[in-house]
PDB file of C-alpha atoms in Angstrom:
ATOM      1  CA  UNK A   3      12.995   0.703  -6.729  1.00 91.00           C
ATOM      2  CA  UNK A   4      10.674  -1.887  -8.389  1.00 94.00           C
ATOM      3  CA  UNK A   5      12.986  -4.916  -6.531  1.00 96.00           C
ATOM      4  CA  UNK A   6      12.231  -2.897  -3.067  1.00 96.00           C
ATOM      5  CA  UNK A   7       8.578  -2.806  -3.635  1.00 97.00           C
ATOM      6  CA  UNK A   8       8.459  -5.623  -4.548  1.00 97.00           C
ATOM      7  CA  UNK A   9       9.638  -7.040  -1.483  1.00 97.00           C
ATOM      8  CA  UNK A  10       7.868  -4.618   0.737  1.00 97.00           C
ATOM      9  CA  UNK A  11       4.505  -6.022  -0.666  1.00 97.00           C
ATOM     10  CA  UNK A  12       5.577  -9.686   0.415  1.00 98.00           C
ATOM     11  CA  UNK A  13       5.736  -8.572   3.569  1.00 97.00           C
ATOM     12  CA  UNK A  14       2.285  -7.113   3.161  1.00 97.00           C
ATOM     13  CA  UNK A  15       1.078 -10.558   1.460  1.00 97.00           C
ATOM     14  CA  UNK A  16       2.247 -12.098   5.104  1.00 97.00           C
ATOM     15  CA  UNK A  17       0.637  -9.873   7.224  1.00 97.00           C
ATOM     16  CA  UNK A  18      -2.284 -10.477   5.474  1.00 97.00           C
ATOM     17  CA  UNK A  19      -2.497 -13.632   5.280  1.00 97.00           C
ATOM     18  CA  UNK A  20      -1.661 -13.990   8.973  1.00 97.00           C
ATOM     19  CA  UNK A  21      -4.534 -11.606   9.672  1.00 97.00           C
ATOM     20  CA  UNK A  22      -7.083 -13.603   7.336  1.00 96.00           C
ATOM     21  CA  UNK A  23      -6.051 -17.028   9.317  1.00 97.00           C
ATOM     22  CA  UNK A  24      -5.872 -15.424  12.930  1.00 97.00           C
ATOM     23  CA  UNK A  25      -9.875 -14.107  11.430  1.00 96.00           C
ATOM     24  CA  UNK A  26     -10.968 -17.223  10.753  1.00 96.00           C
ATOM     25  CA  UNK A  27      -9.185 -19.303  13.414  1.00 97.00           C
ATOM     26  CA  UNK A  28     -10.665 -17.131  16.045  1.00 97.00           C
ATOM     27  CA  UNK A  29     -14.195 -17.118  13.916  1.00 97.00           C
ATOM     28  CA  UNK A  30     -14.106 -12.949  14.258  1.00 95.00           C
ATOM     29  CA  UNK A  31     -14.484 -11.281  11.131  1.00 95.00           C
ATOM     30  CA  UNK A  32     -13.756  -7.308  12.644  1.00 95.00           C
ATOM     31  CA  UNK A  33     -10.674  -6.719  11.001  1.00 96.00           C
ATOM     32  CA  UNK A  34     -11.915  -7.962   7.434  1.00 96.00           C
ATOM     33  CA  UNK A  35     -11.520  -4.201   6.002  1.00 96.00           C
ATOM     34  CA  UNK A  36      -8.135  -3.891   7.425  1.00 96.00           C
ATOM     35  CA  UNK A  37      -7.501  -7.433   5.780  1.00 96.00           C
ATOM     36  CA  UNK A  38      -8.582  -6.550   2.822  1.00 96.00           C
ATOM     37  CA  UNK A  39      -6.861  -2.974   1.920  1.00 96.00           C
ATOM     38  CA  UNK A  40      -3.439  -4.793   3.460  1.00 97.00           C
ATOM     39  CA  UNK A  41      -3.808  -7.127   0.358  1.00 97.00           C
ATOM     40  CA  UNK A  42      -4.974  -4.732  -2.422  1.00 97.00           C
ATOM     41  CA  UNK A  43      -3.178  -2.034  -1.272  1.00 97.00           C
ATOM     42  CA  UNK A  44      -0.115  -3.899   0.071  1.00 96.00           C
ATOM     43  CA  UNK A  45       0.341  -7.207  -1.877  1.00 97.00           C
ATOM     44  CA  UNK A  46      -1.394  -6.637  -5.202  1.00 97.00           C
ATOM     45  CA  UNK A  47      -0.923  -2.889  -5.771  1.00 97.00           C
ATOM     46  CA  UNK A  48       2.563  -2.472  -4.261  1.00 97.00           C
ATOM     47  CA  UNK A  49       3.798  -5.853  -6.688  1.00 98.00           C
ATOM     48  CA  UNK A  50       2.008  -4.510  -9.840  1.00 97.00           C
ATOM     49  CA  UNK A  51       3.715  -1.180  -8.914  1.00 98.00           C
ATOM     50  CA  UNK A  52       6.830  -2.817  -8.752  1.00 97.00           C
ATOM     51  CA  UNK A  53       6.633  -4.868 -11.550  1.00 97.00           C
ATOM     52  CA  UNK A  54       6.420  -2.189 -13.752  1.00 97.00           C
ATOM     53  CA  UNK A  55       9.182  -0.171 -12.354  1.00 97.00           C
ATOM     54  CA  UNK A  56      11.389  -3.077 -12.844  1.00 97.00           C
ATOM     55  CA  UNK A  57       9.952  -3.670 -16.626  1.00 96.00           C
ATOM     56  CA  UNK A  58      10.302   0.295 -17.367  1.00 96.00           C
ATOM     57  CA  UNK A  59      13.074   1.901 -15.596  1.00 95.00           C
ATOM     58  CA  UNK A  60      12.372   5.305 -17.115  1.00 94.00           C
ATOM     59  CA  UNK A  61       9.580   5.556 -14.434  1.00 96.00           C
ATOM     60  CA  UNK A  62      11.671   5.459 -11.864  1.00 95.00           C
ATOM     61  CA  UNK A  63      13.691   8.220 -13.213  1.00 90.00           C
ATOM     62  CA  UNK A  64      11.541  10.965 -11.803  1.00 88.00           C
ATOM     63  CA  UNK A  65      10.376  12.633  -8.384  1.00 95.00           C
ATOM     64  CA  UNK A  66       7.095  10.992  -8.914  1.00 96.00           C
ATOM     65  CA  UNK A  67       8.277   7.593  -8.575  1.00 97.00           C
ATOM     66  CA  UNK A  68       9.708   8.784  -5.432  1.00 97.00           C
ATOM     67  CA  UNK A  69       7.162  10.574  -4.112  1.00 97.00           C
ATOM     68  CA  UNK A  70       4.594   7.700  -4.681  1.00 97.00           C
ATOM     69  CA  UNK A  71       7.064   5.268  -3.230  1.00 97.00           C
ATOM     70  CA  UNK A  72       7.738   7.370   0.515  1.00 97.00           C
ATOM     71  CA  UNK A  73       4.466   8.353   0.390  1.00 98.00           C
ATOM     72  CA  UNK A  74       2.713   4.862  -0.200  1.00 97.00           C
ATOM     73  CA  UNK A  75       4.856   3.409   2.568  1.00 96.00           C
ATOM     74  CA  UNK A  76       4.175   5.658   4.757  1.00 97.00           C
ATOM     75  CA  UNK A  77       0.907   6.114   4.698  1.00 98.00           C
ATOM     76  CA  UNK A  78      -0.179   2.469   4.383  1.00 97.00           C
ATOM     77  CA  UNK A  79       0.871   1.385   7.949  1.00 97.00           C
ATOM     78  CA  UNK A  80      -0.510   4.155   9.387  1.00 97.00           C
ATOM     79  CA  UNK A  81      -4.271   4.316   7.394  1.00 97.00           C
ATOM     80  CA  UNK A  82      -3.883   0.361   8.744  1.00 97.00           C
ATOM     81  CA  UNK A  83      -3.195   0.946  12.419  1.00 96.00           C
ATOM     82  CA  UNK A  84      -6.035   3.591  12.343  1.00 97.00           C
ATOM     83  CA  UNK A  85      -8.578   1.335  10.835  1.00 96.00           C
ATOM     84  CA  UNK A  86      -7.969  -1.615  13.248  1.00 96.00           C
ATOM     85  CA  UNK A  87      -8.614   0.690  16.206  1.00 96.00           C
ATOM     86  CA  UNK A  88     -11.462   1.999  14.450  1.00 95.00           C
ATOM     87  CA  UNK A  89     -13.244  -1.047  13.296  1.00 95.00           C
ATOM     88  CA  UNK A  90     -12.494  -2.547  16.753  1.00 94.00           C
ATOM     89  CA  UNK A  91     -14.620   0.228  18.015  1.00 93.00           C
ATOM     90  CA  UNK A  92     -11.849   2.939  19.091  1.00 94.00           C
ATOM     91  CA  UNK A  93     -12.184   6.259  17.293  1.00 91.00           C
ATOM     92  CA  UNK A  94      -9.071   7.268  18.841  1.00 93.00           C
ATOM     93  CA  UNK A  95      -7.073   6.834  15.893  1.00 94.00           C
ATOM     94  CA  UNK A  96      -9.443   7.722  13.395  1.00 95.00           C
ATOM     95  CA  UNK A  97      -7.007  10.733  12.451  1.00 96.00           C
ATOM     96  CA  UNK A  98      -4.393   8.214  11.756  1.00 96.00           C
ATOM     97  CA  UNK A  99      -6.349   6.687   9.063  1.00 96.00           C
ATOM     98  CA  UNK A 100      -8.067   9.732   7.269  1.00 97.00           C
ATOM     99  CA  UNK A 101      -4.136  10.947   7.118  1.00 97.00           C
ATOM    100  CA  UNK A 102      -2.680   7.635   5.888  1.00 98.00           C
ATOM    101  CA  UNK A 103      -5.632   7.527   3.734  1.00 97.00           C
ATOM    102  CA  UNK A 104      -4.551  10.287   1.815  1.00 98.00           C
ATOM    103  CA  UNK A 105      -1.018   9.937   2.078  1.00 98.00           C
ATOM    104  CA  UNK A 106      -1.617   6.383   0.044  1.00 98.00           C
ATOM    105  CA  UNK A 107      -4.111   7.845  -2.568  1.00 98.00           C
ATOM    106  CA  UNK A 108      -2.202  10.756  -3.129  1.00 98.00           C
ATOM    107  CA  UNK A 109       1.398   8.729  -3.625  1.00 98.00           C
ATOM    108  CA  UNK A 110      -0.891   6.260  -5.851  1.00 98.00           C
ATOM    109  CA  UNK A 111      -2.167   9.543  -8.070  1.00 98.00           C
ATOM    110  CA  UNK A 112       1.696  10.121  -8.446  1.00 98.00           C
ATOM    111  CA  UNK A 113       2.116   6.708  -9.467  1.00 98.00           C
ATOM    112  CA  UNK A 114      -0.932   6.887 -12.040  1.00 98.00           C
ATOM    113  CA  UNK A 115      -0.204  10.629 -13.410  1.00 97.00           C
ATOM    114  CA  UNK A 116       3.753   9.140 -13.738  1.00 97.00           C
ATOM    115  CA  UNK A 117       2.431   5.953 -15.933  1.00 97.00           C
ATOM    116  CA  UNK A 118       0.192   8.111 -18.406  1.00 96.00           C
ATOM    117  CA  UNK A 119       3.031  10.694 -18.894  1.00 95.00           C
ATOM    118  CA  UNK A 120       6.223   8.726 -18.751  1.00 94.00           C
ATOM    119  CA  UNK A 121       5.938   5.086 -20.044  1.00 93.00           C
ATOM    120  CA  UNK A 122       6.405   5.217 -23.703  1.00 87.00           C
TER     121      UNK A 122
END
């Protein structure tokens, strides 16, 4: 699990860097907040994540580390399709992103509560 998410948040580190140079090559700085949770949500959070399920593979023994894993995954893309309609001025999909929103915290408060009561 902590090789996948590992890889997954490369993927994220792409997008976001794409998004950051298609920002400033186009000298429009809208989509800064999508930008920014695609690279500490995405990159750095997902790696660290991963990292630590490769270092301690008794947190990856438990439902938790699943759960935060589908859940995370999930919920990402969509909280970030949502908030690029919604910063670009479309409400539309707000629902996508309160959803997602909560999707990603509450996979990440799976991740934290399996951390404090697993790694030993």
């Amino acid at each position: 699990m902590g090789i996948k998410l590992i890889k997954i948040s490369v993927l994220y580190l792409a997008v976001g860097l794409l998004l950051g140079l298609y920002m400033s090559i186009v000298h429009d700085n809208t989509m800064t907040p999508v930008h920014v949770h695609i690279n500490l949500l995405g990159w750095t959070t997902l790696t660290i994540a991963g990292i630590l399920y490769y270092l301690f593979p008794e947190l990856t023994d438990h439902l938790l580390a699943k759960t935060h894993f589908w859940l995370h995954n999930i919920g990402l893309p969509m909280m970030m399709i949502g908030l690029a309609f919604t910063v670009a001025g479309n409400n539309s999909l707000l629902l996508l992103t309160i959803i997602g929103s909560f999707a990603t915290v509450i996979g990440l408060l799976f991740f934290v509560y399996n951390v404090l009561a697993n790694l030993k």
